[in-house]
Coordinates of C-alpha atoms in Angstrom, one line a residue:
M1 CA -0.2 0.0 -0.1
H2 CA 2.6 2.2 1.1
A3 CA 5.0 1.4 -1.7
N4 CA 1.8 1.8 -4.3
M5 CA 1.2 5.5 -2.7
N6 CA 5.0 6.3 -2.8
K7 CA 4.9 5.7 -6.4
E8 CA 1.7 7.6 -6.7
N9 CA 2.9 10.5 -5.1
I10 CA 6.3 10.6 -7.3
T11 CA 4.4 10.3 -10.5
A12 CA 2.1 13.1 -9.2
A13 CA 5.2 15.3 -8.2
K14 CA 6.3 14.6 -11.8
V15 CA 3.2 15.4 -13.4
D16 CA 2.9 18.6 -11.1
E17 CA 6.2 19.8 -12.4
S18 CA 5.4 19.4 -16.0
N19 CA 4.2 22.9 -16.0
V20 CA 7.7 24.3 -14.6
R21 CA 10.3 24.9 -17.1
I22 CA 12.5 21.9 -17.4
T23 CA 16.0 21.9 -17.6
R24 CA 18.7 19.1 -18.5
A25 CA 19.7 19.0 -14.8
R26 CA 16.0 18.7 -14.0
A27 CA 15.3 16.1 -16.4
K28 CA 18.0 13.6 -15.5
A29 CA 17.1 14.2 -11.8
L30 CA 13.3 13.6 -12.4
G31 CA 14.5 10.2 -14.8
L32 CA 12.4 11.7 -18.0
S33 CA 14.1 9.2 -20.1
G34 CA 10.8 6.8 -19.9
G35 CA 8.8 9.2 -21.5
I36 CA 6.6 10.4 -18.7
F37 CA 5.8 13.7 -19.8
P38 CA 5.1 14.7 -23.5
P39 CA 7.8 16.3 -26.1
S40 CA 7.7 20.3 -25.8
K41 CA 5.8 22.1 -28.6
P42 CA 8.1 23.8 -31.1
S43 CA 7.9 27.8 -30.8
L44 CA 6.5 30.1 -33.1
E45 CA 9.7 31.2 -34.6
Q46 CA 10.6 27.3 -35.4
D47 CA 7.1 26.9 -37.0
Q48 CA 7.7 30.0 -39.1
K49 CA 11.2 28.8 -40.3
H50 CA 9.6 25.3 -41.3
V51 CA 7.1 27.2 -43.1
L52 CA 9.7 29.5 -45.1
T53 CA 11.8 26.2 -45.9
S54 CA 9.0 24.3 -47.3
N55 CA 7.8 27.5 -49.5
F56 CA 11.2 28.2 -50.9
K57 CA 11.3 24.7 -51.9
R58 CA 8.3 24.8 -53.6
A59 CA 8.6 28.1 -55.2
A60 CA 11.8 26.7 -56.8
A61 CA 10.4 24.0 -58.2
D62 CA 7.9 25.6 -59.8
E63 CA 8.5 28.4 -62.1
N64 CA 5.1 29.6 -62.5
K65 CA 4.6 30.1 -58.7
A66 CA 4.6 33.6 -57.1
S67 CA 7.7 34.2 -55.1
M68 CA 6.0 35.5 -52.3
I69 CA 5.5 33.4 -49.2
T70 CA 2.1 34.1 -48.1
S71 CA 2.3 32.4 -44.8
A72 CA 4.7 34.5 -43.4
G73 CA 4.4 37.8 -45.4
I74 CA 8.1 37.7 -46.4
K75 CA 8.9 38.5 -49.9
H76 CA 12.0 36.1 -51.1
K77 CA 14.0 37.0 -54.1
R78 CA 14.7 34.4 -56.5
R79 CA 18.1 35.3 -57.7
A80 CA 18.7 32.9 -60.6
V81 CA 15.2 33.2 -62.5
L82 CA 15.5 36.7 -62.1
G83 CA 18.4 37.2 -63.7
D84 CA 17.2 35.3 -66.6
V85 CA 14.1 37.4 -66.8
T86 CA 16.2 40.4 -66.9
N87 CA 18.3 38.9 -69.8
V88 CA 15.2 38.0 -71.6
L89 CA 13.8 42.1 -71.1
C90 CA 17.0 43.0 -72.8
E91 CA 16.3 41.7 -76.1
N92 CA 14.5 44.9 -76.8
S93 CA 16.4 47.3 -74.4
D94 CA 19.2 49.5 -74.7
A95 CA 22.9 49.7 -74.0
N96 CA 22.1 50.4 -70.3
C97 CA 19.6 47.5 -70.0
I98 CA 22.9 45.6 -71.4
H99 CA 25.2 46.9 -68.9
A100 CA 22.7 46.3 -66.3
S101 CA 22.6 42.7 -67.5
K102 CA 26.5 42.2 -67.4
T103 CA 26.5 43.7 -63.8
Q104 CA 24.0 41.0 -62.6
A105 CA 25.8 38.4 -64.3
I106 CA 28.9 39.1 -62.7
E107 CA 27.2 39.2 -59.3
Q108 CA 25.3 35.9 -59.8
D109 CA 28.5 34.1 -60.8
R110 CA 30.3 35.6 -57.7
R111 CA 27.3 34.3 -55.3
G112 CA 27.7 31.0 -57.3
R113 CA 31.1 30.4 -56.4
A114 CA 30.7 31.6 -52.8
K115 CA 28.2 28.8 -52.3
K116 CA 30.0 26.6 -53.9
N117 CA 33.0 27.4 -51.4
T118 CA 30.8 27.3 -48.3
G119 CA 29.3 23.9 -49.3
V120 CA 25.8 25.1 -50.0
V121 CA 23.7 22.8 -52.4
V122 CA 21.3 24.7 -54.5
G123 CA 18.1 22.4 -54.8
V124 CA 16.8 23.1 -58.3
T125 CA 18.1 24.8 -61.3
P126 CA 15.5 25.8 -63.7
E127 CA 15.4 24.6 -67.4
I128 CA 16.4 27.5 -69.7
S129 CA 14.1 28.1 -72.3
P130 CA 15.0 29.0 -75.9
V131 CA 13.9 32.3 -75.5
E132 CA 16.2 32.7 -73.0
E133 CA 18.9 31.2 -75.0
D134 CA 18.4 33.4 -77.7
A135 CA 18.9 36.3 -75.7
K136 CA 22.3 35.0 -73.6
T137 CA 23.6 34.8 -77.5
K138 CA 22.4 38.5 -78.2
L139 CA 23.9 39.4 -75.0
A140 CA 27.3 37.9 -75.9
E141 CA 27.8 39.5 -79.3
E142 CA 26.7 43.2 -77.6
L143 CA 29.0 42.8 -74.9
S144 CA 31.8 42.1 -77.4
K145 CA 30.8 45.1 -79.3
I146 CA 31.2 47.2 -76.1
R147 CA 34.4 45.6 -75.7
M148 CA 35.7 46.8 -78.8
A149 CA 34.0 50.3 -78.3
E150 CA 36.0 50.6 -75.2
S151 CA 39.2 49.6 -76.5
H152 CA 38.7 52.4 -79.3
E153 CA 38.2 54.9 -76.4
I154 CA 41.2 54.0 -74.7
S155 CA 43.4 54.4 -78.0
L156 CA 42.2 58.1 -78.3
P157 CA 44.4 59.8 -76.0
V158 CA 47.3 58.3 -78.0
T159 CA 45.8 60.0 -81.2
L160 CA 45.1 63.3 -79.2
E161 CA 48.9 63.4 -78.2
E162 CA 49.8 63.7 -81.8
Q163 CA 49.6 67.7 -82.4
E164 CA 50.4 69.7 -85.2
P165 CA 54.0 71.6 -84.9
A166 CA 51.8 74.8 -84.4
E167 CA 49.7 73.7 -81.8
K168 CA 52.9 72.5 -80.1
S169 CA 54.4 76.0 -80.3
M170 CA 51.6 77.7 -78.8
S171 CA 50.9 75.3 -75.7
Y172 CA 54.7 76.1 -75.0
N173 CA 54.5 79.8 -75.0
I174 CA 51.2 80.4 -73.2
R175 CA 53.0 82.2 -70.7
E176 CA 54.8 84.8 -73.3
Y177 CA 51.0 85.2 -75.1
G178 CA 49.1 85.5 -71.6
L179 CA 51.7 87.9 -70.4
A180 CA 51.7 90.3 -73.4
D181 CA 47.7 90.0 -73.2
Q182 CA 48.1 91.9 -69.5
L183 CA 50.3 94.7 -70.8
P184 CA 47.7 96.9 -72.5
L185 CA 45.9 96.8 -69.2
V186 CA 48.9 97.7 -67.5
Q187 CA 49.9 100.5 -69.7
A188 CA 46.6 102.2 -69.5
S189 CA 47.0 102.7 -65.6
T190 CA 48.6 106.1 -64.8
K191 CA 52.4 106.6 -64.6
P192 CA 54.3 109.3 -62.3
A193 CA 55.9 111.9 -64.8
G194 CA 59.7 111.6 -65.2
L195 CA 59.8 107.8 -65.1
Q196 CA 61.7 106.6 -68.6
S197 CA 62.4 103.3 -67.7
D198 CA 58.4 102.1 -67.2
Q199 CA 58.0 101.6 -71.1
K200 CA 61.1 99.7 -71.9
K201 CA 60.0 97.9 -68.5
E202 CA 57.0 97.2 -70.0
D203 CA 58.2 95.8 -73.4
M204 CA 61.0 93.8 -72.3
V205 CA 58.9 92.0 -69.2
W206 CA 57.4 89.1 -72.0
E207 CA 60.6 88.9 -73.8
R208 CA 62.1 86.9 -70.6
S209 CA 61.8 83.1 -71.0
G210 CA 63.0 80.4 -68.6
T211 CA 65.6 78.9 -70.8
S212 CA 68.8 80.8 -71.8
N213 CA 69.2 81.4 -75.3
G214 CA 71.7 84.2 -76.0
L215 CA 75.5 84.9 -75.2
D216 CA 76.6 83.5 -71.9
I217 CA 73.6 83.5 -70.2
V218 CA 73.6 81.0 -67.3
D219 CA 70.2 79.2 -66.3
I220 CA 69.7 79.9 -62.9
D221 CA 66.8 77.9 -62.8
S222 CA 68.5 74.7 -63.8
N223 CA 68.3 73.3 -60.0
L224 CA 65.4 71.2 -59.9
M225 CA 66.3 69.4 -57.4
D226 CA 66.1 72.2 -54.6
P227 CA 62.1 73.1 -53.6
Q228 CA 62.9 76.4 -52.0
L229 CA 64.0 78.1 -55.4
C230 CA 61.0 76.9 -57.3
S231 CA 63.0 76.2 -60.2
L232 CA 59.8 75.2 -62.5
Y233 CA 57.6 78.2 -61.7
A234 CA 60.3 80.8 -60.9
P235 CA 60.0 82.5 -64.4
D236 CA 56.4 82.8 -64.5
I237 CA 56.4 83.9 -60.8
Y238 CA 58.9 87.0 -61.5
S239 CA 57.6 88.0 -65.1
N240 CA 53.9 88.4 -63.2
T241 CA 55.8 90.4 -60.5
S242 CA 57.2 92.5 -63.1
V243 CA 53.7 93.7 -64.0
A244 CA 52.5 94.0 -60.6
E245 CA 54.9 96.4 -59.2
L246 CA 54.0 99.0 -61.9
E247 CA 50.1 98.6 -60.2
C248 CA 50.9 98.7 -56.2
R249 CA 52.9 101.9 -56.3
P250 CA 52.8 105.0 -54.3
A251 CA 52.6 108.2 -55.4
T252 CA 55.8 110.1 -56.0
D253 CA 54.9 113.5 -55.2
Y254 CA 52.2 113.1 -52.7
M255 CA 54.5 115.2 -50.2
E256 CA 54.4 118.3 -52.2
K257 CA 50.7 118.1 -53.5
L258 CA 49.0 116.4 -50.2
Q259 CA 50.9 116.4 -47.2
Q260 CA 51.3 119.8 -45.8
D261 CA 51.9 118.9 -42.0
I262 CA 55.0 116.7 -42.5
S263 CA 58.2 116.8 -44.7
P264 CA 60.3 114.2 -46.5
S265 CA 62.9 114.6 -43.4
M266 CA 60.3 113.7 -41.2
R267 CA 59.4 110.6 -43.2
G268 CA 63.2 109.8 -43.1
I269 CA 63.4 109.9 -39.3
L270 CA 60.3 107.4 -39.2
I271 CA 61.6 104.8 -41.2
D272 CA 64.8 105.3 -39.5
W273 CA 63.3 104.5 -35.9
L274 CA 61.2 101.6 -37.5
V275 CA 64.7 100.1 -38.7
E276 CA 65.6 100.1 -35.0
V277 CA 62.4 98.6 -34.3
S278 CA 62.8 96.0 -36.4
E279 CA 66.0 94.9 -35.2
E280 CA 64.7 95.5 -31.4
Y281 CA 61.8 92.5 -32.2
K282 CA 64.4 90.6 -34.8
L283 CA 61.7 90.9 -37.8
V284 CA 62.5 89.9 -41.4
P285 CA 63.7 92.6 -43.8
D286 CA 60.4 91.7 -45.7
T287 CA 58.5 93.0 -43.0
L288 CA 60.3 96.5 -43.1
Y289 CA 60.1 96.9 -46.9
L290 CA 56.4 95.9 -46.6
T291 CA 56.3 98.9 -43.6
V292 CA 57.9 101.4 -45.9
N293 CA 55.4 100.6 -48.8
L294 CA 52.0 100.7 -46.9
I295 CA 53.4 104.1 -45.4
D296 CA 54.2 105.6 -48.7
R297 CA 50.7 104.2 -50.3
F298 CA 48.4 105.5 -47.1
L299 CA 50.1 109.1 -47.3
S300 CA 49.8 109.1 -51.0
K301 CA 46.0 109.7 -50.7
N302 CA 45.3 110.6 -46.9
Y303 CA 46.3 113.7 -45.4
I304 CA 48.1 113.4 -42.0
E305 CA 49.0 115.4 -39.0
K306 CA 52.7 114.8 -38.0
T307 CA 51.6 114.0 -34.2
K308 CA 49.9 110.9 -36.0
L309 CA 52.8 110.0 -38.3
Q310 CA 54.3 107.8 -35.6
L311 CA 50.8 106.3 -34.8
L312 CA 51.0 105.5 -38.6
G313 CA 54.5 103.8 -38.4
V314 CA 53.6 101.5 -35.8
T315 CA 50.3 100.5 -37.2
C316 CA 51.8 99.5 -40.9
M317 CA 54.6 97.4 -38.9
L318 CA 51.7 95.9 -37.2
I319 CA 50.3 94.9 -40.2
A320 CA 53.3 94.0 -42.2
S321 CA 54.3 91.9 -39.3
K322 CA 50.6 89.9 -39.2
Y323 CA 51.5 89.5 -43.1
E324 CA 55.4 88.3 -43.0
E325 CA 56.2 87.1 -39.6
I326 CA 55.8 83.7 -38.1
C327 CA 55.2 85.1 -34.6
A328 CA 54.2 89.0 -34.8
P329 CA 54.8 91.5 -31.9
R330 CA 51.2 92.5 -30.2
V331 CA 49.6 95.2 -30.4
E332 CA 50.5 96.4 -26.7
E333 CA 54.3 95.9 -27.5
F334 CA 53.9 98.5 -30.5
C335 CA 52.7 100.7 -27.6
V336 CA 55.2 100.5 -25.6
I337 CA 57.9 100.6 -28.0
T338 CA 56.1 104.6 -28.6
D339 CA 56.3 105.2 -24.9
N340 CA 52.6 104.8 -24.7
T341 CA 52.2 107.5 -26.6
Y342 CA 49.4 105.6 -28.1
M343 CA 46.7 103.6 -26.9
R344 CA 45.4 100.2 -28.4
G345 CA 42.3 101.7 -29.2
E346 CA 43.9 103.8 -31.3
V347 CA 46.3 101.4 -32.9
L348 CA 43.2 98.9 -34.0
K349 CA 41.2 101.8 -35.4
L350 CA 44.0 103.3 -37.7
E351 CA 44.9 99.8 -38.4
S352 CA 41.1 99.2 -39.9
Q353 CA 41.5 102.1 -41.8
V354 CA 44.6 101.5 -43.4
L355 CA 43.5 97.9 -44.2
N356 CA 40.1 99.0 -45.8
F357 CA 41.9 102.1 -47.7
L358 CA 43.8 99.4 -49.5
H359 CA 41.4 97.1 -49.8
F360 CA 43.6 94.6 -48.1
Q361 CA 46.4 94.4 -51.0
L362 CA 49.3 93.6 -49.1
S363 CA 50.9 90.9 -51.5
V364 CA 52.9 93.7 -53.5
P365 CA 56.5 93.1 -54.9
T366 CA 58.9 95.0 -53.2
T367 CA 63.1 95.7 -53.8
K368 CA 63.4 92.6 -51.5
T369 CA 61.6 90.7 -53.9
F370 CA 63.4 91.4 -56.9
L371 CA 67.1 91.5 -55.1
R372 CA 66.5 87.6 -54.4
R373 CA 66.5 86.7 -57.8
F374 CA 68.9 89.3 -58.8
I375 CA 71.3 88.2 -56.4
Q376 CA 70.9 84.5 -57.5
A377 CA 71.7 85.8 -61.3
A378 CA 74.6 87.7 -60.1
Q379 CA 76.2 84.7 -58.0
A380 CA 76.2 82.3 -61.2
S381 CA 79.2 84.3 -62.3
Y382 CA 81.1 83.3 -59.4
K383 CA 82.8 79.6 -58.6
L384 CA 81.5 79.8 -55.5
P385 CA 78.9 82.5 -53.7
T386 CA 79.9 85.3 -52.0
V387 CA 78.2 86.5 -48.7
E388 CA 79.8 89.6 -49.1
L389 CA 77.7 90.6 -52.2
E390 CA 74.4 89.3 -51.1
F391 CA 74.7 91.3 -47.8
L392 CA 76.5 94.6 -49.8
A393 CA 73.5 94.8 -52.2
N394 CA 71.2 94.4 -49.3
Y395 CA 72.7 97.3 -47.4
L396 CA 72.6 99.5 -50.6
A397 CA 68.9 98.7 -51.0
E398 CA 68.1 99.4 -47.7
L399 CA 69.4 102.8 -47.8
T400 CA 66.8 103.8 -50.4
L401 CA 64.1 103.3 -47.9
L402 CA 64.9 106.4 -46.1
E403 CA 65.0 108.5 -49.0
Y404 CA 61.8 110.4 -50.4
N405 CA 63.3 111.0 -53.9
F406 CA 63.8 107.1 -54.6
L407 CA 60.0 106.6 -54.6
K408 CA 60.6 107.6 -58.7
F409 CA 62.5 104.7 -59.5
L410 CA 60.7 101.3 -59.4
P411 CA 61.6 98.6 -57.0
S412 CA 63.2 96.1 -59.4
L413 CA 65.0 99.2 -60.7
I414 CA 66.6 99.7 -57.3
A415 CA 67.4 96.2 -56.7
A416 CA 69.5 95.8 -60.3
A417 CA 71.4 98.7 -59.5
A418 CA 72.0 97.8 -55.8
V419 CA 73.6 94.5 -57.5
F420 CA 75.5 96.5 -60.0
L421 CA 77.2 98.9 -57.3
A422 CA 77.7 95.8 -55.0
R423 CA 79.7 94.0 -57.6
W424 CA 81.5 97.1 -58.6
T425 CA 82.4 98.0 -54.7
L426 CA 83.8 94.3 -54.4
D427 CA 85.8 94.1 -57.8
Q428 CA 86.8 96.5 -60.3
S429 CA 88.6 94.4 -62.4
E430 CA 85.6 93.6 -64.3
H431 CA 82.6 94.9 -65.7
P432 CA 80.0 94.2 -62.8
W433 CA 77.1 93.8 -65.6
N434 CA 76.7 90.8 -68.1
P435 CA 74.5 89.0 -70.3
T436 CA 72.6 87.0 -67.5
L437 CA 72.2 89.9 -65.3
E438 CA 70.9 91.4 -68.1
H439 CA 68.6 88.9 -69.4
Y440 CA 66.9 88.0 -65.8
T441 CA 66.6 91.8 -64.5
S442 CA 65.6 92.9 -68.0
Y443 CA 68.0 96.1 -67.7
N444 CA 71.2 97.4 -69.4
A445 CA 73.6 99.2 -67.9
S446 CA 72.6 102.5 -69.9
E447 CA 69.4 102.0 -68.1
L448 CA 70.7 101.6 -64.7
K449 CA 73.0 104.8 -64.9
T450 CA 70.7 107.3 -63.4
T451 CA 69.8 105.0 -60.2
I452 CA 73.2 103.7 -59.9
L453 CA 74.8 107.3 -59.6
A454 CA 72.3 108.4 -56.9
L455 CA 72.7 104.8 -55.0
E456 CA 76.7 105.7 -55.0
D457 CA 76.0 109.1 -53.2
L458 CA 73.9 107.3 -50.6
Q459 CA 76.7 104.8 -50.0
M460 CA 79.3 107.7 -49.9
N461 CA 76.6 110.0 -47.9
T462 CA 77.7 112.8 -49.9
N463 CA 74.6 114.5 -48.3
G464 CA 75.7 114.0 -44.9
C465 CA 72.5 112.4 -43.8
S466 CA 72.5 111.8 -40.0
L467 CA 70.1 109.0 -39.7
N468 CA 72.5 106.2 -39.1
A469 CA 70.3 103.0 -38.2
I470 CA 71.0 101.2 -41.2
R471 CA 74.5 102.1 -41.1
E472 CA 75.3 100.7 -38.0
K473 CA 72.9 97.8 -38.5
Y474 CA 75.3 96.7 -41.5
R475 CA 78.5 97.7 -39.6
Q476 CA 78.2 94.5 -37.5
Q477 CA 80.2 91.4 -38.1
K478 CA 77.2 89.2 -39.0
F479 CA 77.2 91.5 -42.0
K480 CA 80.7 91.3 -42.8
C481 CA 81.0 95.2 -41.8
V482 CA 79.8 95.7 -45.7
A483 CA 78.9 99.4 -44.5
T484 CA 82.3 100.5 -44.5
R485 CA 83.4 99.3 -48.1
T486 CA 83.4 101.9 -50.6
S487 CA 84.9 101.9 -54.2
P488 CA 88.3 103.2 -54.6
Q489 CA 87.2 104.3 -58.0
P490 CA 83.9 106.5 -58.8
I491 CA 81.5 104.0 -61.0
V492 CA 80.9 107.2 -63.0
S493 CA 84.2 106.3 -64.9
L494 CA 82.7 103.2 -66.0
F495 CA 79.9 105.1 -67.9
E496 CA 82.3 107.5 -69.6
N497 CA 84.3 104.5 -70.7
H498 CA 81.3 102.8 -71.7
D499 CA 79.9 105.7 -73.6
S500 CA 83.1 106.7 -75.5

């Protein structure tokens, strides 16, 4: 009796636990291997998977059945059959449909290889109808035509390179013709009176080329290995720079016509002081040259009182420093350098006025711009470059910044004259001008005569100028004391011999 009851209790307990989730551990403990509980029902997800599998097999077996699986509401794409249908439709389509069929066939082949590699077996392969066979044949023919057309297009650039000699010469001389087209616009601009070298300058700028074709002309742009020299573009750069110097020039007579409260000597004192400021803050030479250019361009059209002249000077140096320097001095530093004569607000206000008046045109060629090019041409005649020539030419060019009368000379003319006089000062055994310099400066010796004689007076300080900032700067040993060098023989004798 007790045995039967125990057996029934165990069975009842097992039946009650049938509604509880059965784990493997519980099943083993309860001994379910005897089949007491019925198998658990499959989940809804498994039912859907079985339905999808059966429907997919039926759809693959019968081509005329729809590819929509109604039981699960999911649309299944039959890739192989759709590919064939697309090929049939291409029978009356254009090249776009052919391209789509080609892409689909490649995709189908790729997927077929992927299935083969992963071991997936495709159940049923639909038979190819005669219409589909004809479409595939026609597709193959059209594809071959496309390949032939593509090969023809690939060969087209080769035929285009075979230009006529006239076309080649035109493409090689684009710089020459392009620059010549710009010259009439420059000639139409207003030029200062008494400037005789402008017309000659305009006539000779476009004649310069990147290669040397004359007597003993050294090609200074042949060093393509140094990226700092920009050898490939240097001829074009300096040809356009020679044109630009005619456009951004200050007036040469603004002191007489506009300014009533300041004088050329006041201007010289200001610039001499700015040279000391540039040395104090270790500014690059380009900053000093651009500062003077901005001052003269602003004074050419704007009246200013002498009490504001120093404010204009520090403001223009602030603008030039922002343009040229890596780390420009702060506004407060320029205020301190004036012993706080001007406040920060005054400097910023005038800065805005100057920039707006100049229309923010700060990329202007100065004497220093041309001096780099001309010194490079001058060094070509030496076996080894000489730093004395570079320092002396820079010294002579900076002396002209103090002189209001030198505004009538073009920056390139001053640079060429500085190189000429520097070569003569260092060596009187040969003529300082040669075909290479004449080629790259576009000036001959006779055109430089007036500028060279005026520059020699500055070098000898014949007027007894007391402004010594530049002279003291170039008396230093780091500049080889070039400010103390003078020529034992006056340079005018060179021109007298040449004229005779």
